[in-house]
Short mmCIF file of C-alpha atoms in Angstrom, two decimals:
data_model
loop_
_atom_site.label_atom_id
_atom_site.label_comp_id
_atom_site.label_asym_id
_atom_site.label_seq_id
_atom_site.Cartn_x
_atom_site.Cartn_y
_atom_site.Cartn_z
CA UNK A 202 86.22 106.27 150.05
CA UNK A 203 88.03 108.03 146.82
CA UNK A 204 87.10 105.64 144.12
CA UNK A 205 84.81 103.70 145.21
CA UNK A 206 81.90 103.91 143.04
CA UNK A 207 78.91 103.36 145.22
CA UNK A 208 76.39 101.82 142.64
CA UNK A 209 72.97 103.51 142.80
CA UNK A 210 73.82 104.59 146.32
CA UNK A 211 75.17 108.12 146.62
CA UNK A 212 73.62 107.89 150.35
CA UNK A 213 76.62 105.89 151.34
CA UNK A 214 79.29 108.21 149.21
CA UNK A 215 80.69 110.09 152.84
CA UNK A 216 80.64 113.58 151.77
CA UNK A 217 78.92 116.38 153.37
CA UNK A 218 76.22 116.43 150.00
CA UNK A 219 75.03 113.14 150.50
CA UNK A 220 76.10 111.95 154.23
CA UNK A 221 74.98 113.54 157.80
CA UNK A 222 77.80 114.25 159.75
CA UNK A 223 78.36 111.42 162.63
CA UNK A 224 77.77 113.04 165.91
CA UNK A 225 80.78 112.84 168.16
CA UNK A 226 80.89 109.88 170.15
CA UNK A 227 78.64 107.86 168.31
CA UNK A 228 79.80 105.43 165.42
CA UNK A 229 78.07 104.90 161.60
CA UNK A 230 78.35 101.65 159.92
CA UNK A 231 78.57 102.26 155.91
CA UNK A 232 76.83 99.39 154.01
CA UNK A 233 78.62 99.60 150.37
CA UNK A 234 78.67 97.22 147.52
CA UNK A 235 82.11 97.10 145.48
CA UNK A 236 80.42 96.07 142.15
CA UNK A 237 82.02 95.49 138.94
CA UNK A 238 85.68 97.18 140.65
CA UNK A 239 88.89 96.11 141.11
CA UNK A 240 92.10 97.88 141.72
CA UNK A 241 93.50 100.14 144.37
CA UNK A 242 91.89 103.50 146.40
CA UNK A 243 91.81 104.73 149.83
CA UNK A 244 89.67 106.39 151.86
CA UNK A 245 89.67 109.08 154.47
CA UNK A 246 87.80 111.56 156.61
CA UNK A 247 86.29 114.50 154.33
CA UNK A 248 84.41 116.73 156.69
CA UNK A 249 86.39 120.38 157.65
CA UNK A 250 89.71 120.14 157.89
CA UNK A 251 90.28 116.17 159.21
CA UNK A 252 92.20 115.15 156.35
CA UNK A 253 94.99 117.11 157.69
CA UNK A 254 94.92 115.10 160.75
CA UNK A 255 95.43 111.44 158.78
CA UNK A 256 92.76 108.87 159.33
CA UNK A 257 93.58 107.19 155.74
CA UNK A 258 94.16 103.99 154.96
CA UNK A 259 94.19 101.80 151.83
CA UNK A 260 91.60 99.95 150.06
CA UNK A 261 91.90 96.91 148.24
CA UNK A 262 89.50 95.14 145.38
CA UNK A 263 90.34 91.51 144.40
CA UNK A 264 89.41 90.22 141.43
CA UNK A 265 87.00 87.40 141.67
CA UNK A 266 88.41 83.76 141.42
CA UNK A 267 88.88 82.61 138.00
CA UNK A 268 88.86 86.15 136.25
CA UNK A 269 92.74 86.12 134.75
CA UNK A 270 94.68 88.89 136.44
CA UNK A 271 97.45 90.29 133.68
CA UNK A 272 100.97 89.28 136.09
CA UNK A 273 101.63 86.21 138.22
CA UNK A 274 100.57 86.62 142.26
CA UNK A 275 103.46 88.54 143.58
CA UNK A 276 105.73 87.38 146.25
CA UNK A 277 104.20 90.51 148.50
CA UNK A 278 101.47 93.18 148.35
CA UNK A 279 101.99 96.17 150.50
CA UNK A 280 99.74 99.49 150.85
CA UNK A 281 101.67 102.96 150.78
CA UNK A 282 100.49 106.11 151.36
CA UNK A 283 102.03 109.33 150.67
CA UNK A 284 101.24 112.95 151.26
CA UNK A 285 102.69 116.01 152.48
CA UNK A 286 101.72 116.84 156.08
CA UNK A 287 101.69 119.47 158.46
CA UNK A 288 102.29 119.62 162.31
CA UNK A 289 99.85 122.29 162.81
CA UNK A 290 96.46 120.43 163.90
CA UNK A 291 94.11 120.26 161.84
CA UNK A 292 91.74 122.48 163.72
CA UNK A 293 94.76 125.27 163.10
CA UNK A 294 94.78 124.50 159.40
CA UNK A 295 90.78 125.27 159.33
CA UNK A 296 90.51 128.46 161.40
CA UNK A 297 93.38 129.76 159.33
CA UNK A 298 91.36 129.24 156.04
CA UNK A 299 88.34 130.44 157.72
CA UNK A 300 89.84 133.77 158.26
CA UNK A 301 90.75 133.82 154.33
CA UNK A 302 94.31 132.73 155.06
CA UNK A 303 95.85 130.67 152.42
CA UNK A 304 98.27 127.34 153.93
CA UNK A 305 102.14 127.73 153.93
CA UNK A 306 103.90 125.21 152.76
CA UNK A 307 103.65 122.05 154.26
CA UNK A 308 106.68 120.29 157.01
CA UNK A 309 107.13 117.50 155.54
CA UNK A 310 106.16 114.25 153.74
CA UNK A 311 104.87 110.80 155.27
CA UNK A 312 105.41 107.59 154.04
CA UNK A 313 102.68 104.78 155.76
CA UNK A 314 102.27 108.22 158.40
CA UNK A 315 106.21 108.01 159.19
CA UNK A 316 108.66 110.44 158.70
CA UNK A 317 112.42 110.08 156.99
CA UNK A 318 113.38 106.38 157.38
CA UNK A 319 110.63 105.87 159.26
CA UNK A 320 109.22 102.84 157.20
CA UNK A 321 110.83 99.96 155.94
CA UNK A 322 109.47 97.02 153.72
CA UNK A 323 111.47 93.41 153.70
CA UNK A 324 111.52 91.70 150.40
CA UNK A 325 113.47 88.14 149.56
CA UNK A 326 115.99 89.10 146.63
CA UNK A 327 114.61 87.37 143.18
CA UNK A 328 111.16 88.07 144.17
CA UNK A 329 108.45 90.26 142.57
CA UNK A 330 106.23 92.58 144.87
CA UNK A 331 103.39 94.65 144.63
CA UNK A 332 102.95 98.06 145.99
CA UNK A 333 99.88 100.05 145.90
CA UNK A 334 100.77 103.60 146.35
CA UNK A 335 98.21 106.21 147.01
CA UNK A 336 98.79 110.46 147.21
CA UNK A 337 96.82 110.87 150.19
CA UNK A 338 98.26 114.37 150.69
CA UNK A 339 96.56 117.67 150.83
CA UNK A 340 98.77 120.15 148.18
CA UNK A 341 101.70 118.68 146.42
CA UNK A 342 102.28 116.20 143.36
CA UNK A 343 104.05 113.58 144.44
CA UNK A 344 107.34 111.78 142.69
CA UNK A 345 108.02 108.32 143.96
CA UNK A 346 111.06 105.82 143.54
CA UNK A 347 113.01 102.90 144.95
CA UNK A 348 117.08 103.66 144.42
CA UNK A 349 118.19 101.20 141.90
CA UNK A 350 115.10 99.64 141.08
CA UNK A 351 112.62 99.87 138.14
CA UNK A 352 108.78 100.39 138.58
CA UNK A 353 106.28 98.42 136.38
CA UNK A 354 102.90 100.27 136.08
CA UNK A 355 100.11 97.36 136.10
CA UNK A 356 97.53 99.58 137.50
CA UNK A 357 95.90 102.56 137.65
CA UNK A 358 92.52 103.19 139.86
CA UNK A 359 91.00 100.14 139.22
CA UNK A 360 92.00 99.88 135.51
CA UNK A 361 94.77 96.85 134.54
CA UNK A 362 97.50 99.31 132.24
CA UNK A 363 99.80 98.58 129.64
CA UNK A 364 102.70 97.10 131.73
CA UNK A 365 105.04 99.88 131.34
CA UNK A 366 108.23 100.35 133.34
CA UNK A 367 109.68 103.84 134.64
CA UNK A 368 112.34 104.64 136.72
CA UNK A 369 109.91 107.09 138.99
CA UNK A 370 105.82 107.74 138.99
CA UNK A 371 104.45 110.95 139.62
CA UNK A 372 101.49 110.29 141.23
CA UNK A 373 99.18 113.57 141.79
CA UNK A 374 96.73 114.57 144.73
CA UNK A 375 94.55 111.80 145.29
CA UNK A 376 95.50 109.38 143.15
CA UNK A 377 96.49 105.49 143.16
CA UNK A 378 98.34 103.10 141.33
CA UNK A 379 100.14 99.68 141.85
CA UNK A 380 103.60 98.87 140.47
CA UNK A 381 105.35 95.75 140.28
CA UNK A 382 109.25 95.56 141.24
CA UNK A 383 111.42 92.94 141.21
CA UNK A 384 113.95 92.25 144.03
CA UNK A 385 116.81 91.60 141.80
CA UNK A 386 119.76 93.79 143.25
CA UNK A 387 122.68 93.35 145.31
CA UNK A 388 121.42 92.17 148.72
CA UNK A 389 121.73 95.22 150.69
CA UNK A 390 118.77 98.05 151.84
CA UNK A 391 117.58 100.34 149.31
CA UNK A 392 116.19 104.12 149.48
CA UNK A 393 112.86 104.44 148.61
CA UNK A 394 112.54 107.89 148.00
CA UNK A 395 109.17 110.65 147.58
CA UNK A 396 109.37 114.23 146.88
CA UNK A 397 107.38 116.97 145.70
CA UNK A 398 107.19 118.00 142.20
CA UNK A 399 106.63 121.36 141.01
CA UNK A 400 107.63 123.15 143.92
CA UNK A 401 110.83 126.00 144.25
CA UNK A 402 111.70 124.02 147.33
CA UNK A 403 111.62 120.41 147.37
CA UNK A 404 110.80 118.41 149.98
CA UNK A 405 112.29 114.64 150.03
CA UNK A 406 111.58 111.70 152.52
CA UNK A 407 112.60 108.31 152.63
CA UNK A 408 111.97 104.56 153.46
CA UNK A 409 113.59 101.71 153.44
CA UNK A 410 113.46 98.39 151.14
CA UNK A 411 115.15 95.66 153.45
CA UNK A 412 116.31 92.60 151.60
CA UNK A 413 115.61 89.34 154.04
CA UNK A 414 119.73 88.96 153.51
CA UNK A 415 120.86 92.03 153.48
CA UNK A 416 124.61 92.92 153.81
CA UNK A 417 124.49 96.25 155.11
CA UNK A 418 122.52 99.75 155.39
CA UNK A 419 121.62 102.07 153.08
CA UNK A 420 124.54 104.20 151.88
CA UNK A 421 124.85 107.66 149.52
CA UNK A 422 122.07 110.15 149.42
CA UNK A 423 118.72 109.04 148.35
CA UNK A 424 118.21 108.80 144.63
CA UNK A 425 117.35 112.14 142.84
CA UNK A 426 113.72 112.60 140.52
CA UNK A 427 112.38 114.71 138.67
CA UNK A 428 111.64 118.34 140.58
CA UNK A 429 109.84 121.20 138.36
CA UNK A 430 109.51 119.67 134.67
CA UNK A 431 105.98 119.54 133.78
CA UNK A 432 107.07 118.01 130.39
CA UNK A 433 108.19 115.11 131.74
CA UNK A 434 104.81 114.47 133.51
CA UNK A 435 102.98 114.84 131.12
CA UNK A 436 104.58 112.65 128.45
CA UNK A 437 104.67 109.73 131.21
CA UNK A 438 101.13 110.64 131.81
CA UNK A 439 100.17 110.40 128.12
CA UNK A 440 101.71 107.04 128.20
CA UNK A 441 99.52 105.46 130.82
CA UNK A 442 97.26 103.36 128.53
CA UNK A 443 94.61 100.46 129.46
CA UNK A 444 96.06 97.04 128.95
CA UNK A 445 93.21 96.32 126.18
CA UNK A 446 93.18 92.43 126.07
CA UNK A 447 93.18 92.31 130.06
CA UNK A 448 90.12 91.33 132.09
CA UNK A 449 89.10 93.82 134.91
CA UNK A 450 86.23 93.01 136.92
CA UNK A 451 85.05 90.51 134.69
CA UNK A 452 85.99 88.26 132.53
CA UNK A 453 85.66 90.03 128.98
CA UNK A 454 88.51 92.25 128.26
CA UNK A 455 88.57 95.55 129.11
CA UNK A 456 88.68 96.87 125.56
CA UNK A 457 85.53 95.27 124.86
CA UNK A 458 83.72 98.78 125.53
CA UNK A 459 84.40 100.80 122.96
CA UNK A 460 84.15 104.19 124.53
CA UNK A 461 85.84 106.26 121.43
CA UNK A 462 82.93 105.25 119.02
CA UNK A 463 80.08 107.03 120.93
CA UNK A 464 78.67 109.86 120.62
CA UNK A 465 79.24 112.24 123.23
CA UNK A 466 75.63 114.14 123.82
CA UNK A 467 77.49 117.67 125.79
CA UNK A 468 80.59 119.19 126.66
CA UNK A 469 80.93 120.46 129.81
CA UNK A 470 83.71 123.35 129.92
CA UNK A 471 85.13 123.77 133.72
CA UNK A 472 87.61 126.28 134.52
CA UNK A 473 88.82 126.98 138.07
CA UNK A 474 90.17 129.98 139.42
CA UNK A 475 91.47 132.09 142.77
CA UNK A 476 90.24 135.50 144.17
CA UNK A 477 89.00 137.16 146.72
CA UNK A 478 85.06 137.41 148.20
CA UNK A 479 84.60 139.94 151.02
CA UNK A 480 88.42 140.71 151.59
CA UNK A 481 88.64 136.48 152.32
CA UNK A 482 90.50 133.74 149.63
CA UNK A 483 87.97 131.28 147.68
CA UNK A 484 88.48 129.36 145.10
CA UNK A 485 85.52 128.76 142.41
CA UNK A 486 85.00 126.70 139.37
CA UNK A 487 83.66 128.42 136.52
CA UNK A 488 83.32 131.44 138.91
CA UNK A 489 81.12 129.51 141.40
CA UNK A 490 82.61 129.20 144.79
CA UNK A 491 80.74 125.88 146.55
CA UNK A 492 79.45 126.86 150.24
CA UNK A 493 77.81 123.78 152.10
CA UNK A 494 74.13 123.85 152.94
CA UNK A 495 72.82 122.99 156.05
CA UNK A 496 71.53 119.28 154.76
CA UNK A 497 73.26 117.01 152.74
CA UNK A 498 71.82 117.85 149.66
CA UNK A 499 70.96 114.03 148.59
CA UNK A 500 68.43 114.16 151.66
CA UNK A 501 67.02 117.37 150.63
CA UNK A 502 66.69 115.78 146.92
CA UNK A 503 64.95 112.66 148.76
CA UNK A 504 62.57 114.48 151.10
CA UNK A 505 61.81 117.23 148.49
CA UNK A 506 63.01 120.07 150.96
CA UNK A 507 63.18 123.10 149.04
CA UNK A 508 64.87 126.46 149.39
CA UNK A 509 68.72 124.04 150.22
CA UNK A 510 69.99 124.33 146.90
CA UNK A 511 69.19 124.57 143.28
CA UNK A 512 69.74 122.45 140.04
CA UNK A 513 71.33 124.69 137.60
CA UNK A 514 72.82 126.92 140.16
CA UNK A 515 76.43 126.04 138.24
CA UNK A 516 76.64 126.78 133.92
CA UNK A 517 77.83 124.59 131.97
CA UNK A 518 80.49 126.95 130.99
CA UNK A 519 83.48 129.74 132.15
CA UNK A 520 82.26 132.75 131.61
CA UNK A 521 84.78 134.51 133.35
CA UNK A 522 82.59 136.50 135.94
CA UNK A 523 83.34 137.30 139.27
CA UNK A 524 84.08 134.74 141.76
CA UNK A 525 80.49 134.37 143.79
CA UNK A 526 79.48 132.40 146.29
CA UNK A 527 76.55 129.55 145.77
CA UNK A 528 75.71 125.60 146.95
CA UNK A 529 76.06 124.55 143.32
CA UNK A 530 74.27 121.78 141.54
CA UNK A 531 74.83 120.91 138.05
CA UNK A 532 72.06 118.72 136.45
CA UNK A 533 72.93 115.50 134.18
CA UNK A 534 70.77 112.80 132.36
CA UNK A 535 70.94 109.72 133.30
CA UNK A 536 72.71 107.40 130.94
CA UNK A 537 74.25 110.22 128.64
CA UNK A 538 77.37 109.88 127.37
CA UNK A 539 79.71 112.87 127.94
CA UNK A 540 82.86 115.34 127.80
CA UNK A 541 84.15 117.02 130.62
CA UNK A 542 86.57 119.56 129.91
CA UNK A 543 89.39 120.87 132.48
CA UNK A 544 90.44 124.21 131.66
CA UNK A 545 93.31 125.14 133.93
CA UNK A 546 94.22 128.84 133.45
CA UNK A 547 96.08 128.69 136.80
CA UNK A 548 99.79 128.00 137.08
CA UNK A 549 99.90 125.13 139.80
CA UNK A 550 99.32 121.93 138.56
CA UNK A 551 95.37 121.00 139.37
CA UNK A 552 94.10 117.25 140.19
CA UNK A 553 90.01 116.34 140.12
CA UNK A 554 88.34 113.45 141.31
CA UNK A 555 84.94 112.98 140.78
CA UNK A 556 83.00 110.51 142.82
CA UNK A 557 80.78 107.48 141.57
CA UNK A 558 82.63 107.22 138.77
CA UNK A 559 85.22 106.05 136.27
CA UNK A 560 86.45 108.06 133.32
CA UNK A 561 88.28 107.94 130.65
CA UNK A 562 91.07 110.32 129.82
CA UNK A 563 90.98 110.99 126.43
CA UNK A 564 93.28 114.59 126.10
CA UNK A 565 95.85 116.22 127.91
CA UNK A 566 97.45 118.79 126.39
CA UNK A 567 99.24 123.12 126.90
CA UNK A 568 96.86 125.87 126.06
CA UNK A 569 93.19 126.36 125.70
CA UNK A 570 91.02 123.53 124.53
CA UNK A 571 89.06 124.34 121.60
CA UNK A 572 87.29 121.98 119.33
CA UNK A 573 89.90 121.12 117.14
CA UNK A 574 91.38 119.97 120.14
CA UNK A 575 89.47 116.49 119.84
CA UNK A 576 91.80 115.68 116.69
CA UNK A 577 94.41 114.75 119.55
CA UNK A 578 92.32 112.53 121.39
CA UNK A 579 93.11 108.82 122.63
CA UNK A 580 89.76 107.37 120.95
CA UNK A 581 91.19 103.62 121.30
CA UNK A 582 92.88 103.04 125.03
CA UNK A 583 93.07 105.40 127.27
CA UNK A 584 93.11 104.84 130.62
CA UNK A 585 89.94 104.96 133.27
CA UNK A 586 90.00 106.49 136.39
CA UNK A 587 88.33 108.43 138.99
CA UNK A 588 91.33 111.43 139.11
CA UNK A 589 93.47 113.48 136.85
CA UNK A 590 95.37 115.70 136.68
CA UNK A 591 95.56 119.10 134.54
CA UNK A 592 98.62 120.90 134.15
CA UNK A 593 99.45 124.32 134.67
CA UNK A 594 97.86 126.82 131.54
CA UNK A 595 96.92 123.60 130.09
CA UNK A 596 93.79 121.21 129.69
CA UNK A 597 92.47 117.49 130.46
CA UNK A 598 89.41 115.94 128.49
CA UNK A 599 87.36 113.29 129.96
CA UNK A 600 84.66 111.03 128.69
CA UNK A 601 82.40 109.91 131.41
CA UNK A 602 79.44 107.37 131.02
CA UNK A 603 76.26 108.60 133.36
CA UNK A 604 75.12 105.40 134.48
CA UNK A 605 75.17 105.94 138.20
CA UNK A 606 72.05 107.42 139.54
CA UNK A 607 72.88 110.02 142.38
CA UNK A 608 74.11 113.43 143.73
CA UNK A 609 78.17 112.79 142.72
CA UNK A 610 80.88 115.52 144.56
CA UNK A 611 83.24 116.38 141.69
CA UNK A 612 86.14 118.39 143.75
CA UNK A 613 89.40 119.58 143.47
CA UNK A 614 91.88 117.53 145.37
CA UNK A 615 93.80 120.27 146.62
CA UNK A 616 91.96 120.48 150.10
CA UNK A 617 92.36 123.93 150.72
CA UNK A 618 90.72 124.72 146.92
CA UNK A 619 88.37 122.07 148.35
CA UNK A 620 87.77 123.32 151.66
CA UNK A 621 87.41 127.18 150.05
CA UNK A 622 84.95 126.20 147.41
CA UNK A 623 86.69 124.63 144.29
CA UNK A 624 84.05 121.76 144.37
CA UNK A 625 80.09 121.27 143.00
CA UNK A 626 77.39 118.22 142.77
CA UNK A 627 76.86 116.52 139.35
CA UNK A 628 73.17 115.18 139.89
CA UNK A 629 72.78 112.39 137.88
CA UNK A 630 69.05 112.50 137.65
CA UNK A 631 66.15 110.03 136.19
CA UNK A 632 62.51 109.89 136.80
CA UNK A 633 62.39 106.41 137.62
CA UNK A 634 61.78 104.89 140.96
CA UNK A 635 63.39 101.74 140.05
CA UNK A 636 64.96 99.81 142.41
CA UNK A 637 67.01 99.12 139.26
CA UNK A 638 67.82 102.58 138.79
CA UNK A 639 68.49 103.74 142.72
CA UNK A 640 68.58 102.29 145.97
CA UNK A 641 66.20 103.46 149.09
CA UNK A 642 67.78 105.45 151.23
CA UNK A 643 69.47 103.67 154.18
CA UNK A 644 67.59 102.01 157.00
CA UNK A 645 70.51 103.57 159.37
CA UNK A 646 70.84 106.69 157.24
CA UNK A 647 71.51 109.78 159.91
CA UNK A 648 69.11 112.70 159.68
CA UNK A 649 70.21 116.49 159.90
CA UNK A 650 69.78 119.69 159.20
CA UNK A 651 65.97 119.94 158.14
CA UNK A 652 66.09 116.59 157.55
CA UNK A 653 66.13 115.79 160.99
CA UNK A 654 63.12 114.18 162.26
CA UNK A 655 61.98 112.62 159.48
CA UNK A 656 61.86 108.79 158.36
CA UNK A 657 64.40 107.02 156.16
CA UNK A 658 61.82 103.96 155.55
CA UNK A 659 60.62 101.01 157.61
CA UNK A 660 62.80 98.30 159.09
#
């Protein structure tokens, strides 16, 4: 479930560190606790290759009655999901990385898992709607638009933003936002348009916005965006700003936490990079290319099993070795207050999502970070969010809180990077036993590996 922070319960998180597998044939019910969110995500299957085979859907968080939501209730809400796709099967996708292929380019793009004018959404002209639009592909950056129409930003991963309005979002791998629109055109049906950005050839699908009193089809060719400028991106990105005097999940404003006047106790430098290990492709970050053990490693953590991975295996940073091969685990403190630095040397466009948390994106900027770096630095409202983005030869900064106990994947959402090895665990570790600090594992917790056999606790 991308974004959905799983409070002192990694167990439930769904990834292969903390989560057995669910046998086939069988079914696993997830017990989760949506505290102190709101906002938009999705989730999706995250073993092998199954992404590539769909299985998403949206996710929604409400805000509690009586907490003030920043725009009236709009006339409609809809969920739509984007990504490039494939017609190979996903089982083709994963034997061709398991010989050390890389993927070709994807067929084509899906909008709500339809092709070109595929899916439609009605609106009543003079109305506002909501749509909460998710990248739920596996390789491109996505640019999305409705012909005629201007897009108000409200929110960004469960984060009310400044309401800003664009003529077209990018919207990277993995992430989510909502925008507000407002029926106001000629009645009449409408392109809405996605395409790929940063690619030499661009792939384009559409949908269709129906007005309830339309007068006719759509007509001309869909409604051009932006295709390879990175500039562009990133000065829209830079704009995306928390909405300061807005409540999130509860009533106080979410400026109210004052994130630029703390100290940040360690940087953590992470650069990602391609190569080759035994005559096959891997990917690595900060030359460590992540290879699954054979337990999740949360269980190992819980039933002290040793010899399935260890803390440290993963430095804090590059140092521009050799890509190798390793189950990393990078250790953290519970309730520090940190930096995470990007460093993308690469020349695609990288996005990172790192589970059980929200961060806040402080930098963004072309070149190598350095210290001085920080000067540039949103200190006052940048936004929070659980994916970003880092731009080719460029850099991202993040400040991230540590005040969720638990083994946390942080992972590039590129699958195949993914897949090959551009991932690692941030163990979030204290010495309490608090229930405060960390739920028990999981009555119905599934046991694996050489945790199988063992007891999760009594009924």
């Amino acid at each position: 479930m991308s974004g959905i922070q799983q409070r002192r319960n990694s167990y439930e998180d769904g990834v292969y560190g903390t989560t057995c597998p669910i046998p086939p044939g069988r079914n696993f019910t997830y017990i989760l606790q949506v505290k102190d969110q709101i906002g938009s995500f999705f989730y999706f299957p995250s073993l092998a290759f199954h992404k590539a085979s769909g299985g998403f859907g949206g996710i929604r968080i409400l805000s509690r009655p009586r907490i003030p939501v920043p725009f009236p209730d709009p006339a409609g809400d809809y969920t739509v999901l984007v990504g490039d796709w494939y017609k190979s099967n996903h089982t083709n996708l994963k034997a061709r990385l398991d010989r050390g292929k890389k993927l070709p380019f994807p067929d084509g793009i899906l909008i709500n898992g339809r092709g070109p004018g595929g899916a439609s959404f009605n609106v009543e002209q003079g109305k506002t709607y909501r749509l909460r639009i998710s990248n739920v592909g596996l390789q491109n950056s996505l640019n999305f638009r409705i012909q005629s129409h201007r897009l108000t930003l409200v929110e960004v991963e469960g984060t009310h933003t400044l309401q800003t309005t664009y003529s077209s979002i990018d919207l990277h791998l993995g992430q989510s936002c909502s925008v507000l629109f407002k029926a106001d055109q000629p009645a009449k049906d409408y392109y809405i348009a996605v395409s790929t950005r940063f690619t030499s050839r661009v792939l384009t699908s559409t949908a269709i916005l129906r007005y309830s009193n339309s007068a006719g089809p759509v007509s001309g060719p869909p409604p051009g965006g932006p295709t390879i400028q990175i500039d562009w991106s990133l000065n829209q990105a830079r704009s995306i700003r928390t909405n300061l005097t807005a409540s999130g999940p509860r009533p106080n404003p979410q400026g109210s936490y004052h994130y630029g006047l703390i100290n940040t106790t360690r940087t953590i430098r992470l650069a990602n990079s391609a190569g080759q290990v035994n005559g096959k492709q891997r990917y690595a970050v900060n030359s460590v290319s992540f290879v699954p053990a054979d337990t999740p490693l949360k269980l190992a953590d819980y039933f002290k099993i040793g010899g399935i991975f260890r803390v440290g295996s993963i430095s804090d940073n590059p140092y521009g070795g050799k890509i190798y091969l390793d189950t990393s685990v990078m250790p953290a403190d519970y309730r520090a207050f940190i930096e995470i630095v990007f460093q993308n040397n690469e020349n695609i466009v990288q996005s990172w999502h790192l589970d059980g948390y929200s961060f806040f994106v402080v930098g963004m900027d072309g070149g190598q970070w350095t210290t001085a770096s920080r000067r540039g630095y949103n200190l006052r409202d940048a936004v929070s969010r659980c994916t970003t983005q880092v731009y080719p030869k460029s850099w991202t900064a993040i400040y991230v809180a540590l005040d969720n106990v638990g083994m946390w994947n942080l992972r590039s959402e590129f699958w195949a990077r993914q897949y090959l090895g551009q991932q690692f665990y941030l163990r979030v570790y204290t010495t309490s036993t608090s229930l405060r600090d960390e739920y028990p594992i999981p009555k119905n917790a599934l046991l694996c590996g050489r945790a199988s056999g063992r007891h999760t606790r009594p009924l």
